[in-house]
Amino acid sequence: GDSVTQMEGPVTLSEEAFLTINCTYTATGYPSLFWYVQYPGEGLQLLLKATKADDKGSNKGFEATYRKETTSFHLEKGSVQVSDSAVYFCALVRHKFYFGSGTKLNVKP
Amino acid sequence: GAGVSQSPRYKVAKRGQDVALRCDPISGHVSLFWYQQALGQGPEFLTYFQNEAQLDKSGLPSDRFFAERPEGSVSTLKIQRTQQEDSAVYLCASSNGTNYNEQFFGPGTRLTVL
């Protein structure tokens, strides 16, 4: 069945470091792919999305490219900030949402 | 309102009690979703409404779980005879359009069953 696998956390980085959070998916057909972020004490917020192969989603300095050949949608940011500390969820939609288990990011000053 | 709201934010129940969790979606959003998020896991789909019609309830884990949205706006998730394994955060999301569109999530209700 459809599923999403993302790297386990926590990921701990220093401010201004480069971030990659890996996400791969299994699905028949062509799902839409999403990254959601959950800040401490808050609900899930859409960070970015891509609806077809080779699309690049971007927002707040984060980027992810929909790679059909590797079934991946890795999240990247060139220079993280302390305020980026949160839990990040990769997700796909095909008839319904399927979420990964989340990756906690800690950014130290 | 400005966003999706849920109440209560926290609920403690004794095993065997019935609970009711409320979701107020964004005004005008036709689609409403319920998810269950266990500790350290991603949200798992429970059920989906389009207006008042429950179009998909395949994620409800047992017949103790029941959801309704009688007037196509507010929704209630009811859990009967709660068990310890029901302890989780229950998230509600709404969307303007088909279930493929961006979903706006509420803050969740954390249910603890003792």
mmCIF file of C-alpha atoms in Angstrom, chain A residues 3-79:
data_model
loop_
_atom_site.group_PDB
_atom_site.id
_atom_site.type_symbol
_atom_site.label_atom_id
_atom_site.label_comp_id
_atom_site.label_asym_id
_atom_site.label_seq_id
_atom_site.Cartn_x
_atom_site.Cartn_y
_atom_site.Cartn_z
ATOM 1 C CA SER A 3 3.407 4.795 2.563
ATOM 2 C CA VAL A 4 6.032 7.366 3.437
ATOM 3 C CA THR A 5 9.384 6.708 5.090
ATOM 4 C CA GLN A 6 11.464 9.510 6.521
ATOM 5 C CA MET A 7 14.740 9.574 8.396
ATOM 6 C CA GLU A 8 14.598 9.112 12.113
ATOM 7 C CA GLY A 9 15.523 11.936 14.403
ATOM 8 C CA PRO A 10 16.344 13.831 16.294
ATOM 9 C CA VAL A 11 18.585 15.828 14.016
ATOM 10 C CA THR A 12 20.744 18.334 15.884
ATOM 11 C CA LEU A 13 22.479 21.118 13.977
ATOM 12 C CA SER A 14 24.215 24.358 14.740
ATOM 13 C CA GLU A 15 22.737 27.601 13.455
ATOM 14 C CA GLU A 16 23.577 28.284 9.774
ATOM 15 C CA ALA A 17 24.277 24.614 9.046
ATOM 16 C CA PHE A 18 22.888 22.858 5.973
ATOM 17 C CA LEU A 19 19.828 20.683 6.528
ATOM 18 C CA THR A 20 18.664 17.574 4.701
ATOM 19 C CA ILE A 21 15.785 15.420 5.894
ATOM 20 C CA ASN A 22 15.292 12.381 3.703
ATOM 21 C CA CYS A 23 11.874 11.201 2.615
ATOM 22 C CA THR A 24 10.979 8.354 0.286
ATOM 23 C CA TYR A 25 7.556 7.139 -0.677
ATOM 24 C CA THR A 26 5.766 4.091 -2.008
ATOM 25 C CA ALA A 27 2.665 4.644 -4.099
ATOM 26 C CA THR A 28 1.031 3.500 -7.277
ATOM 27 C CA GLY A 29 0.320 6.285 -9.703
ATOM 28 C CA TYR A 30 1.424 9.841 -9.141
ATOM 29 C CA PRO A 31 0.685 11.204 -5.687
ATOM 30 C CA SER A 32 1.074 14.790 -4.539
ATOM 31 C CA LEU A 33 3.834 15.232 -1.966
ATOM 32 C CA PHE A 34 3.951 17.543 1.028
ATOM 33 C CA TRP A 35 6.115 18.654 3.910
ATOM 34 C CA TYR A 36 4.312 19.739 7.067
ATOM 35 C CA VAL A 37 5.937 21.336 10.124
ATOM 36 C CA GLN A 38 4.793 21.159 13.731
ATOM 37 C CA TYR A 39 6.246 23.781 16.062
ATOM 38 C CA PRO A 40 6.152 23.073 19.804
ATOM 39 C CA GLY A 41 2.625 23.402 21.153
ATOM 40 C CA GLU A 42 1.121 24.160 17.746
ATOM 41 C CA GLY A 43 -0.797 22.313 15.054
ATOM 42 C CA LEU A 44 0.577 21.014 11.775
ATOM 43 C CA GLN A 45 1.293 23.676 9.157
ATOM 44 C CA LEU A 46 1.881 23.137 5.468
ATOM 45 C CA LEU A 47 5.485 24.004 4.640
ATOM 46 C CA LEU A 48 5.623 23.185 0.925
ATOM 47 C CA LYS A 49 4.197 20.853 -1.672
ATOM 48 C CA ALA A 50 4.769 19.438 -5.152
ATOM 49 C CA THR A 51 2.068 17.925 -7.309
ATOM 50 C CA LYS A 52 4.002 16.306 -10.156
ATOM 51 C CA ALA A 53 7.378 14.839 -11.012
ATOM 52 C CA ASP A 54 10.306 17.313 -11.145
ATOM 53 C CA ASP A 55 8.260 20.006 -9.391
ATOM 54 C CA LYS A 56 10.177 21.893 -6.727
ATOM 55 C CA GLY A 57 8.281 23.163 -3.699
ATOM 56 C CA SER A 58 9.809 26.009 -1.717
ATOM 57 C CA ASN A 59 8.905 28.180 1.262
ATOM 58 C CA LYS A 60 10.806 30.067 3.999
ATOM 59 C CA GLY A 61 14.146 28.946 2.538
ATOM 60 C CA PHE A 62 13.155 25.271 2.510
ATOM 61 C CA GLU A 63 13.066 23.320 -0.747
ATOM 62 C CA ALA A 64 12.112 19.832 -1.879
ATOM 63 C CA THR A 65 12.070 18.309 -5.372
ATOM 64 C CA TYR A 66 9.664 15.576 -6.439
ATOM 65 C CA ARG A 67 11.926 12.835 -7.847
ATOM 66 C CA LYS A 68 9.917 10.063 -9.475
ATOM 67 C CA GLU A 69 12.967 8.033 -10.475
ATOM 68 C CA THR A 70 14.117 7.718 -6.861
ATOM 69 C CA THR A 71 10.624 8.075 -5.292
ATOM 70 C CA SER A 72 12.011 10.766 -3.023
ATOM 71 C CA PHE A 73 11.073 14.209 -1.740
ATOM 72 C CA HIS A 74 14.001 15.243 0.452
ATOM 73 C CA LEU A 75 13.706 18.482 2.427
ATOM 74 C CA GLU A 76 16.672 20.889 2.317
ATOM 75 C CA LYS A 77 17.601 24.276 3.710
ATOM 76 C CA GLY A 78 20.887 26.013 3.157
ATOM 77 C CA SER A 79 21.186 27.760 6.524
#
